Amino acid sequence: MAVDQAPPAGQPADVHAAQLAGLDALELGGSTSSGLATRVWGRVWPMLLAIAIVLAIWQAIVWSGRWPEYVFAGPAETFGKLGERLSDPEYWQAIGVTMRRAVTGFAISVLVGLVIGALVSRIKVLRAAFGSLITGLQTMPSIAWFPLAILLFGLTESAITFVVILGAAPSIANGLITGVDYTPPILLRASHVLGFRRLQLYRHVILPASLPSFLAGLKQGWAFAWRSLMAGELVVIIAHQASLGERLYYDRELADSAGLLGTMIVILVIGIGIDLLFETGDNALRRRWGLQQVRN
Amino acid sequence: MTAPLTERAARRTGGAEPAVRLDGVSKIYGQGKNGLLALDNISLAVEPGEFVSLLGASGCGKSTLLSLVAGLDRPTAGTLDTGGRKIAMMFQEPALFPWLTVAANVEMALRVQGVGKKERRERATEFLEIVHLGGFGGKRPHELSGGMRQRVSLARALAQEADVLLMDEPFGALDAMTRDLLHDELERIWQKRGLSVLFVTHNVREAVRLGDRVVLLSSRPGKVAEDFPVDIDRPRITDSPEVAELASTITDRLRKEVLRHGR
Ligand SMILES: Nc1ncnc2c1ncn2[C@@H]1O[C@H](COP(=O)(O)OP(=O)(O)O)[C@@H](O)[C@H]1O
Ligand SMILES: [Mg+2]
């Protein structure tokens, strides 16, 4: 039994140190992590498989003849058209306008969400008044805001940004509030004993502790922002300013099926790409915090 | 078998005020009929530099008592006096901040006192060396074993430079060999720093191994059942006959306490 090997008390400290070091080394063991290439491939091949399946179904529907080809273009035609457009600087400008709107709208949402989240999580009265309202806002379909937005701001970019913020900020605020609420009590107790109070407690303990939940809120907020933005660009057509949503609108007007599907693919790819960025950030954080075993 | 308590304490401290004193402290959780009397009229003193083991079955209110002393909660009745001393506490879990490195965790104790960055770093390293983790400052808590984390937690508590150290079953989750080593370490640190320690455990031998006194709490409600002085020369060995003998006496007493509840 381990107890029998217990060292006689009062041994010189360096013997203790050596024994502790020995135990430490035993307990830590070695860790193996697979290479980057293997991990990337592990993530990529299921995606490739999914894309292949979708393309096959798409082609099958086209071949079934349910719709004439000028209404529902096949993959080959769509990608051909998309390639053409991607070599046109004007199309890139449209993408640029949409991305600029997305980034500014999301950035403002983060600021608004942070301020609201911080206030609501800190101040009891605000919590009682606005806590459920914020959750309620999330269930509001963003398209329903547009009539009001257009009344308030006219057919301008401000109307779009307004709705993007209303879509994204509640999720971001909620992420922060949830994170604050679920700060592990043991950490709060430990911090209290260490002497952290009020603002210092908030800054050094509660805020960092709520980071994972805040990040989840950001990710969800991005999804809402992107959806609201696309709805907005379809509804609020601003003259002389091409954007992805505006492209969709005119492709439908002109019955350009291949162009429409191509733009939809661009929108999907951008959405997925940014979502992947958030997921990478989330995984990195989890690994640093030891919240999950590293996948191998 | 030994000199009376007060006399022993006076010998050690030169008659100073106790570091921690509880006078008729009670704690009721909840209100009215549903209230749970967790602690009932506890009177207890820890002299400066004294190591007191607090022993009791699980659920008897040991953690509650430490929370009160640490100021995490208020007693329902009675008075609690720590003479304005600084109090550090170690929990059963390491309670480390997962977003910080090991060194930064220790630094948190200094940060709150407004110690500058450079000095913080140096002193954190010193305290990590005291618990023999000098080379691990850059690691994250989750990269360490349970025993190592608990030592980081101890380093962080020491870094508070408190006069009183409260420990709530700090080694409960560790294997016997690691625990034995940590007992020796703790004893060394306690003696060197002249800390007053209130050490909670449900392990009788651990209580005897470490304490100047073993205070036995009864269960439901928690009351001081008996106060055993431990007159065994230090350094002690957990498996020595002296420790085993006193431990079995206390175990018998503890068994009686538990049996009282069976009826
Ligand atoms: N926050 C709380 N609210 C209500 N009851 C509690 C709370 N904390 C502890 N208790 C109860 O008080 C009693 C003593 O608990 P505790 O101090 O944790 O015991 P120990 O640490 O000795 O195991 C238990 O019956 C427990 O259920
Ligand atoms: Mg307990």
Coordinates of C-alpha atoms and ligand atoms in Angstrom, one line a residue:
Chain A
M1 CA 0.0 0.0 0.0
A2 CA 1.2 3.5 -0.8
V3 CA 1.0 4.5 2.8
D4 CA 3.8 2.1 3.7
Q5 CA 6.2 4.0 1.5
A6 CA 5.4 7.3 3.2
P7 CA 8.7 9.1 3.9
P8 CA 9.6 9.6 7.5
A9 CA 8.6 13.0 8.5
G10 CA 11.2 15.6 8.9
Q11 CA 13.4 14.5 6.1
P12 CA 15.5 17.3 4.5
A13 CA 13.4 19.5 2.3
D14 CA 15.4 18.5 -0.8
V15 CA 14.4 14.9 -0.4
H16 CA 10.7 16.0 -0.3
A17 CA 11.3 18.1 -3.3
A18 CA 12.7 15.2 -5.2
Q19 CA 9.9 12.9 -4.2
L20 CA 7.3 15.5 -5.1
A21 CA 9.0 16.1 -8.4
G22 CA 9.0 12.3 -9.0
L23 CA 5.3 12.1 -8.3
D24 CA 4.6 15.2 -10.5
A25 CA 6.5 13.7 -13.4
L26 CA 4.6 10.4 -13.1
E27 CA 1.2 12.1 -12.9
L28 CA 1.8 14.4 -15.9
G29 CA 2.9 11.7 -18.3
G30 CA 3.4 12.5 -21.9
S31 CA 0.8 13.9 -24.2
T32 CA 0.7 13.2 -27.9
S33 CA -1.0 15.5 -30.3
S34 CA -1.6 14.7 -33.9
G35 CA 0.0 16.9 -36.6
L36 CA -1.7 20.0 -38.1
A37 CA -2.1 18.4 -41.5
T38 CA -3.9 15.4 -40.1
R39 CA -6.3 17.6 -38.1
V40 CA -7.1 19.9 -41.0
W41 CA -7.8 16.9 -43.2
G42 CA -9.9 15.3 -40.5
R43 CA -12.1 18.4 -40.6
V44 CA -12.0 19.0 -44.4
W45 CA -13.0 15.6 -45.8
P46 CA -16.5 15.5 -44.2
M47 CA -17.1 18.9 -45.7
L48 CA -16.0 17.8 -49.1
L49 CA -18.2 14.7 -48.8
A50 CA -21.2 16.9 -47.9
I51 CA -20.5 19.2 -50.8
A52 CA -20.3 16.3 -53.2
I53 CA -23.7 14.9 -51.9
V54 CA -25.4 18.3 -52.3
L55 CA -24.0 18.7 -55.8
A56 CA -25.2 15.3 -56.8
I57 CA -28.8 15.9 -55.5
W58 CA -28.8 19.3 -57.2
Q59 CA -27.8 17.8 -60.5
A60 CA -30.3 15.0 -60.1
I61 CA -33.1 17.5 -59.6
V62 CA -32.1 19.5 -62.7
W63 CA -32.0 16.2 -64.7
S64 CA -35.4 15.2 -63.4
G65 CA -36.8 18.0 -65.6
R66 CA -39.2 19.3 -62.9
W67 CA -38.1 22.9 -63.9
P68 CA -36.8 24.1 -67.2
E69 CA -33.1 24.8 -67.1
Y70 CA -33.5 28.6 -67.4
V71 CA -35.5 28.6 -64.2
F72 CA -33.3 26.2 -62.2
A73 CA -29.7 26.2 -63.5
G74 CA -27.5 23.2 -62.9
P75 CA -24.1 23.2 -61.0
A76 CA -22.0 23.4 -64.1
E77 CA -23.8 26.4 -65.5
T78 CA -23.9 28.1 -62.1
F79 CA -20.2 27.7 -61.4
G80 CA -19.4 28.9 -64.9
K81 CA -21.4 32.0 -64.3
L82 CA -19.9 32.5 -60.9
G83 CA -16.4 32.2 -62.3
E84 CA -17.2 34.9 -64.9
R85 CA -18.6 37.2 -62.2
L86 CA -15.7 36.7 -59.9
S87 CA -13.3 38.0 -62.6
D88 CA -15.4 41.1 -62.8
P89 CA -14.2 43.9 -60.4
E90 CA -17.8 45.2 -60.1
Y91 CA -18.9 42.0 -58.5
W92 CA -16.1 42.3 -56.0
Q93 CA -17.2 45.8 -55.2
A94 CA -20.7 44.4 -54.4
I95 CA -19.1 41.8 -52.1
G96 CA -17.0 44.7 -50.6
V97 CA -20.1 46.8 -49.8
T98 CA -21.8 43.9 -48.2
M99 CA -18.8 43.0 -46.1
R100 CA -18.3 46.6 -45.1
R101 CA -21.9 46.7 -43.9
A102 CA -21.5 43.4 -42.1
V103 CA -18.3 44.4 -40.3
T104 CA -19.5 47.9 -39.2
G105 CA -23.0 46.6 -38.2
F106 CA -21.4 43.7 -36.2
A107 CA -18.8 46.0 -34.6
I108 CA -21.5 48.4 -33.4
S109 CA -23.6 45.4 -32.2
V110 CA -20.6 44.2 -30.2
L111 CA -20.3 47.6 -28.5
V112 CA -24.0 47.9 -27.8
G113 CA -24.2 44.3 -26.7
L114 CA -21.3 44.8 -24.3
V115 CA -22.6 47.9 -22.7
I116 CA -26.1 46.6 -22.3
G117 CA -24.9 43.2 -21.1
A118 CA -22.5 44.8 -18.6
L119 CA -25.2 47.1 -17.3
V120 CA -27.9 44.5 -17.1
S121 CA -25.7 41.9 -15.4
R122 CA -24.5 44.4 -12.9
I123 CA -27.6 46.3 -11.9
K124 CA -30.4 44.4 -10.3
V125 CA -33.2 46.8 -11.3
L126 CA -32.2 46.7 -15.0
R127 CA -32.0 43.0 -14.8
A128 CA -35.5 42.7 -13.6
A129 CA -36.7 45.2 -16.2
F130 CA -34.8 44.2 -19.3
G131 CA -33.6 40.6 -18.7
S132 CA -36.5 38.9 -20.4
L133 CA -37.0 41.7 -22.9
I134 CA -33.5 41.0 -24.3
T135 CA -34.3 37.3 -24.7
G136 CA -37.7 38.3 -26.2
L137 CA -36.0 40.5 -28.8
Q138 CA -34.1 37.5 -30.1
T139 CA -37.3 35.8 -31.1
M140 CA -38.3 38.8 -33.2
P141 CA -37.7 38.0 -36.9
S142 CA -35.4 40.8 -38.2
I143 CA -37.4 41.3 -41.4
A144 CA -40.3 42.5 -39.2
W145 CA -38.2 45.5 -38.2
F146 CA -37.7 46.8 -41.7
P147 CA -40.9 48.7 -42.2
L148 CA -40.2 50.7 -39.1
A149 CA -36.5 51.1 -40.0
I150 CA -37.4 52.4 -43.5
L151 CA -39.9 54.9 -41.9
L152 CA -37.3 56.1 -39.5
F153 CA -34.2 56.2 -41.8
G154 CA -35.7 56.0 -45.4
L155 CA -34.1 53.7 -48.0
T156 CA -30.6 54.2 -46.6
E157 CA -27.8 52.1 -45.2
S158 CA -28.7 53.4 -41.8
A159 CA -31.9 51.5 -42.0
I160 CA -30.0 48.3 -42.7
T161 CA -27.5 48.9 -40.0
F162 CA -30.3 49.6 -37.5
V163 CA -31.8 46.2 -38.1
V164 CA -28.5 44.4 -38.1
I165 CA -27.8 45.9 -34.6
L166 CA -31.3 44.9 -33.4
G167 CA -30.7 41.4 -34.6
A168 CA -27.2 40.9 -33.3
A169 CA -26.9 43.0 -30.1
P170 CA -29.4 41.0 -28.0
S171 CA -27.5 37.7 -28.6
I172 CA -24.2 39.4 -27.7
A173 CA -25.6 41.0 -24.5
N174 CA -27.2 37.7 -23.6
G175 CA -24.0 35.8 -24.0
L176 CA -22.3 38.2 -21.6
I177 CA -25.2 38.1 -19.1
T178 CA -25.2 34.3 -19.1
G179 CA -21.5 34.2 -18.6
V180 CA -21.7 36.5 -15.6
D181 CA -24.5 34.5 -14.1
Y182 CA -22.7 31.2 -14.5
T183 CA -19.4 32.3 -13.1
P184 CA -18.5 29.2 -11.0
P185 CA -19.4 30.0 -7.4
I186 CA -16.2 28.4 -6.1
L187 CA -14.2 31.0 -8.1
L188 CA -16.3 33.8 -6.6
R189 CA -15.6 32.5 -3.1
A190 CA -11.9 32.1 -3.8
S191 CA -11.8 35.7 -5.2
H192 CA -13.7 37.0 -2.2
V193 CA -11.1 35.5 0.1
L194 CA -8.3 36.9 -2.0
G195 CA -9.9 40.3 -1.5
F196 CA -11.5 41.0 -4.8
R197 CA -14.6 43.2 -4.5
R198 CA -16.9 45.1 -6.9
L199 CA -15.2 46.5 -9.9
Q200 CA -12.0 44.6 -9.4
L201 CA -13.9 41.4 -9.0
Y202 CA -15.8 42.2 -12.2
R203 CA -12.7 43.0 -14.2
H204 CA -10.3 40.3 -13.0
V205 CA -12.7 37.5 -12.3
I206 CA -16.3 37.7 -13.6
L207 CA -15.5 39.1 -17.1
P208 CA -12.7 36.6 -17.9
A209 CA -14.9 33.8 -16.5
S210 CA -17.7 34.7 -18.8
L211 CA -15.5 34.7 -21.9
P212 CA -16.6 31.3 -23.3
S213 CA -20.3 32.3 -23.0
F214 CA -19.6 35.7 -24.5
L215 CA -17.8 34.1 -27.4
A216 CA -20.9 31.9 -28.0
G217 CA -23.0 35.0 -28.0
L218 CA -20.7 36.6 -30.5
K219 CA -21.1 33.6 -32.8
Q220 CA -24.8 33.6 -32.5
G221 CA -24.8 37.4 -32.9
W222 CA -22.9 37.1 -36.1
A223 CA -25.4 34.6 -37.5
F224 CA -28.2 37.0 -36.7
A225 CA -26.3 40.0 -38.2
W226 CA -25.6 38.2 -41.4
R227 CA -29.3 37.1 -41.8
S228 CA -30.6 40.6 -41.0
L229 CA -28.1 42.1 -43.4
M230 CA -29.2 39.9 -46.3
A231 CA -32.9 40.6 -45.6
G232 CA -32.1 44.3 -45.5
E233 CA -30.2 44.3 -48.7
L234 CA -33.1 42.6 -50.4
V235 CA -35.7 45.0 -49.0
V236 CA -33.7 48.3 -49.0
I237 CA -32.3 48.7 -52.5
I238 CA -30.0 51.7 -52.6
A239 CA -29.4 53.2 -56.0
H240 CA -25.9 53.1 -57.4
Q241 CA -24.7 50.9 -54.6
A242 CA -24.3 47.3 -55.7
S243 CA -24.4 44.7 -52.9
L244 CA -24.9 40.9 -52.7
G245 CA -28.5 41.3 -51.7
E246 CA -29.1 43.8 -54.4
R247 CA -27.5 41.3 -56.9
L248 CA -29.9 38.6 -55.8
Y249 CA -32.8 41.0 -56.3
Y250 CA -31.9 41.9 -59.8
D251 CA -31.0 38.3 -60.8
R252 CA -34.5 37.3 -59.9
E253 CA -35.9 40.3 -61.8
L254 CA -33.9 39.2 -64.8
A255 CA -34.6 35.5 -64.3
D256 CA -30.9 34.9 -64.2
S257 CA -31.0 31.5 -62.5
A258 CA -27.3 30.7 -62.7
G259 CA -26.3 34.2 -61.4
L260 CA -28.8 34.0 -58.6
L261 CA -27.6 30.6 -57.4
G262 CA -24.0 31.7 -57.7
T263 CA -24.6 34.7 -55.5
M264 CA -26.4 32.5 -53.0
I265 CA -23.3 30.3 -52.9
V266 CA -21.1 33.3 -52.2
I267 CA -23.4 34.3 -49.3
L268 CA -23.3 30.8 -47.9
V269 CA -19.5 30.6 -48.2
I270 CA -19.0 33.9 -46.5
G271 CA -21.3 33.0 -43.7
I272 CA -19.7 29.6 -43.1
G273 CA -16.2 31.1 -43.4
I274 CA -16.8 33.6 -40.6
D275 CA -18.6 31.0 -38.5
L276 CA -15.5 28.9 -38.8
L277 CA -13.4 31.8 -37.5
F278 CA -15.5 32.0 -34.4
E279 CA -15.3 28.2 -33.9
T280 CA -11.6 28.3 -34.2
G281 CA -11.4 31.0 -31.6
D282 CA -13.8 29.0 -29.4
N283 CA -11.7 25.8 -29.7
A284 CA -8.5 27.7 -29.0
L285 CA -10.0 29.1 -25.8
R286 CA -11.4 25.7 -24.7
R287 CA -8.0 24.2 -25.2
R288 CA -6.3 26.9 -23.2
W289 CA -8.7 26.5 -20.4
G290 CA -8.7 22.8 -20.5
L291 CA -12.5 22.7 -21.0
Q292 CA -12.3 19.7 -23.3
Q293 CA -9.8 17.1 -24.3
V294 CA -8.0 17.9 -27.5
R295 CA -9.5 16.0 -30.3
N296 CA -7.1 13.6 -32.0
Chain B
M1 CA -2.4 14.1 30.5
T2 CA -1.5 17.6 29.4
A3 CA -1.5 21.1 30.8
P4 CA -4.9 22.9 30.5
L5 CA -5.6 24.4 27.1
T6 CA -5.2 28.0 28.1
E7 CA -1.9 27.4 29.8
R8 CA -0.6 25.6 26.7
A9 CA -1.7 28.4 24.5
A10 CA -0.2 31.0 26.7
R11 CA 3.1 29.2 26.7
R12 CA 3.2 29.4 22.9
T13 CA 2.0 32.9 22.4
G14 CA 2.9 34.8 25.5
G15 CA -0.7 35.4 26.3
A16 CA -1.7 37.3 23.2
E17 CA -5.3 37.5 22.0
P18 CA -6.5 34.5 20.0
A19 CA -6.1 34.8 16.3
V20 CA -9.6 33.5 15.7
R21 CA -12.4 33.4 18.3
L22 CA -15.9 32.1 18.0
D23 CA -18.3 32.8 20.8
G24 CA -21.6 31.0 20.8
V25 CA -21.7 31.1 17.0
S26 CA -24.8 29.6 15.4
K27 CA -25.7 29.3 11.7
I28 CA -29.2 28.6 10.4
Y29 CA -29.6 28.1 6.7
G30 CA -33.0 29.1 5.4
Q31 CA -35.8 30.6 7.5
G32 CA -38.6 29.6 9.8
K33 CA -39.7 26.0 9.8
N34 CA -37.6 25.1 6.9
G35 CA -34.5 26.5 8.5
L36 CA -31.6 24.1 9.0
L37 CA -29.5 24.6 12.1
A38 CA -26.0 23.9 10.7
L39 CA -24.0 25.1 13.6
D40 CA -25.2 25.3 17.2
N41 CA -23.5 27.5 19.7
I42 CA -20.0 26.9 18.8
S43 CA -17.2 28.4 20.9
L44 CA -13.7 27.9 19.7
A45 CA -10.4 29.8 19.7
V46 CA -7.3 29.4 17.6
E47 CA -4.3 31.0 19.3
P48 CA -1.7 32.8 17.2
G49 CA 0.7 30.2 15.7
E50 CA -1.6 27.4 16.6
F51 CA -2.5 24.5 14.3
V52 CA -6.1 23.4 15.1
S53 CA -7.6 20.4 13.3
L54 CA -11.4 20.5 13.0
L55 CA -12.8 17.0 12.7
G56 CA -16.3 15.8 12.0
A57 CA -18.4 13.6 9.9
S58 CA -19.4 15.0 6.5
G59 CA -22.4 17.3 6.7
C60 CA -21.7 18.4 10.3
G61 CA -21.0 22.0 9.3
K62 CA -17.2 22.2 8.9
S63 CA -17.3 24.1 5.7
T64 CA -20.0 26.3 7.1
L65 CA -17.8 27.2 10.0
L66 CA -14.8 28.1 7.8
S67 CA -17.0 30.2 5.5
L68 CA -18.1 32.2 8.5
V69 CA -14.5 32.7 9.6
A70 CA -13.5 33.7 6.1
G71 CA -16.3 36.2 6.0
L72 CA -18.0 34.5 3.1
D73 CA -21.2 34.3 5.2
R74 CA -22.5 35.8 8.4
P75 CA -23.3 33.9 11.6
T76 CA -27.0 33.9 12.6
A77 CA -26.0 34.4 16.2
G78 CA -22.9 34.7 18.3
T79 CA -19.8 36.7 17.7
L80 CA -16.8 36.0 15.6
D81 CA -13.6 37.9 16.2
T82 CA -10.4 37.7 14.1
G83 CA -9.0 40.9 15.4
G84 CA -8.8 42.4 11.9
R85 CA -6.3 39.7 10.9
K86 CA -5.8 38.8 7.3
I87 CA -7.3 35.5 6.4
A88 CA -6.4 33.2 3.6
M89 CA -8.4 30.1 2.6
M90 CA -7.8 26.9 0.7
F91 CA -10.8 25.0 -0.6
Q92 CA -11.3 21.3 -1.2
E93 CA -11.0 22.1 -4.9
P94 CA -8.0 24.1 -6.1
A95 CA -10.4 26.9 -7.3
L96 CA -7.8 28.1 -9.7
F97 CA -8.6 30.6 -12.5
P98 CA -8.5 28.5 -15.7
W99 CA -7.8 31.5 -17.9
L100 CA -4.6 32.3 -16.1
T101 CA -1.2 30.6 -16.0
V102 CA -0.1 29.0 -12.7
A103 CA 2.1 32.0 -11.9
A104 CA -0.6 34.5 -12.8
N105 CA -3.0 32.6 -10.4
V106 CA -0.6 33.1 -7.6
E107 CA -0.1 36.7 -8.6
M108 CA -3.9 37.3 -8.2
A109 CA -3.3 37.3 -4.4
L110 CA -0.8 40.2 -4.9
R111 CA -2.7 42.0 -7.7
V112 CA -5.6 42.8 -5.4
Q113 CA -3.1 44.5 -3.0
G114 CA -1.9 46.7 -5.8
V115 CA 1.6 45.2 -6.0
G116 CA 3.5 46.2 -9.1
K117 CA 3.9 43.8 -12.0
K118 CA 7.6 43.1 -11.6
E119 CA 7.5 42.5 -7.9
R120 CA 4.3 40.4 -8.4
R121 CA 6.2 38.1 -10.8
E122 CA 9.2 37.7 -8.5
R123 CA 7.1 37.0 -5.5
A124 CA 4.8 34.5 -7.3
T125 CA 7.9 32.6 -8.3
E126 CA 9.1 32.6 -4.7
F127 CA 5.8 31.2 -3.5
L128 CA 5.8 28.6 -6.2
E129 CA 9.2 27.5 -5.2
I130 CA 8.0 27.1 -1.6
V131 CA 5.6 24.4 -2.8
H132 CA 8.2 23.0 -5.2
L133 CA 6.6 24.1 -8.4
G134 CA 9.1 26.7 -9.4
G135 CA 9.4 25.4 -12.9
F136 CA 5.6 25.2 -13.6
G137 CA 4.7 28.9 -13.5
G138 CA 4.0 29.1 -17.3
K139 CA 1.7 26.1 -17.3
R140 CA -2.1 26.2 -17.2
P141 CA -3.9 24.7 -14.2
H142 CA -5.5 22.0 -16.3
E143 CA -2.1 20.8 -17.4
L144 CA -1.2 19.9 -13.8
S145 CA -2.2 16.9 -11.7
G146 CA -4.6 17.2 -8.8
G147 CA -1.9 17.3 -6.2
M148 CA 0.1 20.0 -8.1
R149 CA -3.0 22.1 -8.5
Q150 CA -3.7 21.9 -4.8
R151 CA -0.1 23.1 -4.2
V152 CA -0.6 26.0 -6.5
S153 CA -3.7 26.8 -4.5
L154 CA -1.6 26.7 -1.3
A155 CA 1.0 29.0 -2.9
R156 CA -1.7 31.4 -3.8
A157 CA -3.0 31.3 -0.2
L158 CA 0.5 31.8 1.1
A159 CA 1.0 34.8 -1.2
Q160 CA -1.7 36.6 0.6
E161 CA 0.7 36.8 3.5
A162 CA -2.2 36.3 5.8
D163 CA -1.9 35.6 9.5
V164 CA -4.6 32.9 9.5
L165 CA -4.9 30.1 7.0
L166 CA -8.2 28.2 6.7
M167 CA -8.0 24.9 5.0
D168 CA -11.2 23.0 4.0
E169 CA -10.2 19.3 3.4
P170 CA -7.5 20.5 1.1
F171 CA -5.9 17.1 0.6
G172 CA -9.1 15.0 0.6
A173 CA -8.9 14.1 -3.1
L174 CA -5.3 13.1 -3.1
D175 CA -3.6 9.8 -2.9
A176 CA -2.0 8.7 0.3
M177 CA 1.6 9.2 -0.7
T178 CA 1.1 12.7 -2.1
R179 CA -0.9 13.6 0.9
D180 CA 1.9 12.5 3.3
L181 CA 4.4 14.6 1.4
L182 CA 2.1 17.6 1.5
H183 CA 1.5 17.1 5.3
D184 CA 5.3 17.5 5.8
E185 CA 5.4 20.5 3.5
L186 CA 2.5 22.1 5.2
E187 CA 4.0 21.5 8.6
R188 CA 7.3 23.0 7.5
I189 CA 5.6 26.1 6.0
W190 CA 3.4 26.6 9.0
Q191 CA 6.3 26.5 11.5
K192 CA 8.5 28.7 9.4
R193 CA 5.8 31.4 8.9
G194 CA 4.2 31.3 12.3
L195 CA 0.7 30.9 10.8
S196 CA -2.4 30.2 12.7
V197 CA -4.1 27.3 10.9
L198 CA -7.7 26.0 11.1
F199 CA -7.6 22.7 9.2
V200 CA -10.8 20.9 8.4
T201 CA -10.8 17.2 7.7
H202 CA -12.9 14.1 8.2
N203 CA -9.7 12.0 8.3
V204 CA -8.9 11.3 11.9
R205 CA -5.2 10.4 11.3
E206 CA -4.7 13.5 9.3
A207 CA -6.2 15.6 12.0
V208 CA -3.8 14.0 14.6
R209 CA -0.8 14.1 12.3
L210 CA -1.1 17.9 11.8
G211 CA -2.9 19.5 14.7
D212 CA -1.8 20.9 18.1
R213 CA -5.4 20.2 19.0
V214 CA -8.1 18.2 17.4
V215 CA -11.6 19.7 17.8
L216 CA -14.3 17.1 17.3
L217 CA -17.6 18.4 16.0
S218 CA -20.8 16.5 16.5
S219 CA -23.4 16.3 13.7
R220 CA -26.8 17.9 13.1
P221 CA -26.4 20.4 14.6
G222 CA -22.7 21.0 14.6
K223 CA -21.4 21.4 18.1
V224 CA -18.0 21.1 19.7
A225 CA -18.2 17.6 21.0
E226 CA -14.7 17.4 22.4
D227 CA -11.3 19.0 22.3
F228 CA -8.3 16.7 22.2
P229 CA -4.8 18.1 22.8
V230 CA -2.2 16.3 20.7
D231 CA 1.0 16.0 22.7
I232 CA 3.1 14.1 20.2
D233 CA 6.5 15.5 19.2
R234 CA 6.9 17.0 15.8
P235 CA 7.7 16.0 13.2
R236 CA 5.1 13.3 13.3
I237 CA 4.6 10.3 11.1
T238 CA 1.0 9.4 10.2
D239 CA 1.6 5.7 10.7
S240 CA 3.5 6.0 14.0
P241 CA 2.0 4.1 17.0
E242 CA 1.5 7.4 18.9
V243 CA -0.6 8.9 16.1
A244 CA -2.5 5.7 15.6
E245 CA -3.3 5.4 19.3
L246 CA -4.7 8.9 19.7
A247 CA -6.5 8.5 16.3
S248 CA -8.2 5.3 17.6
T249 CA -9.4 7.1 20.8
I250 CA -10.8 9.9 18.7
T251 CA -12.4 7.5 16.2
D252 CA -14.2 5.7 19.1
R253 CA -15.5 9.1 20.2
L254 CA -16.5 9.9 16.7
R255 CA -18.3 6.6 16.3
K256 CA -20.3 7.3 19.4
E257 CA -21.3 10.6 17.9
V258 CA -22.4 8.9 14.7
L259 CA -24.3 6.2 16.6
R260 CA -26.2 8.8 18.5
H261 CA -27.8 9.6 15.1
G262 CA -28.6 6.0 14.2
R263 CA -31.2 5.9 17.0
Ligands
LIG1 N1 -25.8 27.3 1.4 C1 -26.5 26.3 2.1 N2 -27.9 26.4 2.1 C2 -28.6 25.4 2.8 N3 -28.0 24.5 3.5 C3 -26.6 24.4 3.5 C4 -25.8 25.3 2.8 N4 -24.5 24.9 2.9 C5 -24.6 23.9 3.7 N5 -25.8 23.5 4.1 C6 -26.2 22.4 5.0 O1 -25.5 22.6 6.2 C7 -25.0 21.4 6.7 C8 -23.5 21.5 6.9 O2 -22.9 21.6 5.6 P1 -21.3 21.7 5.5 O3 -20.9 22.9 6.3 O4 -21.0 21.8 4.0 O5 -20.8 20.4 6.1 P2 -19.4 19.7 6.0 O6 -18.4 20.7 5.4 O7 -19.0 19.4 7.4 O8 -19.5 18.5 5.2 C9 -25.4 20.3 5.7 O9 -26.5 19.6 6.2 C10 -25.7 21.0 4.4 O10 -26.7 20.4 3.7
MG2 MG -17.3 20.4 3.6

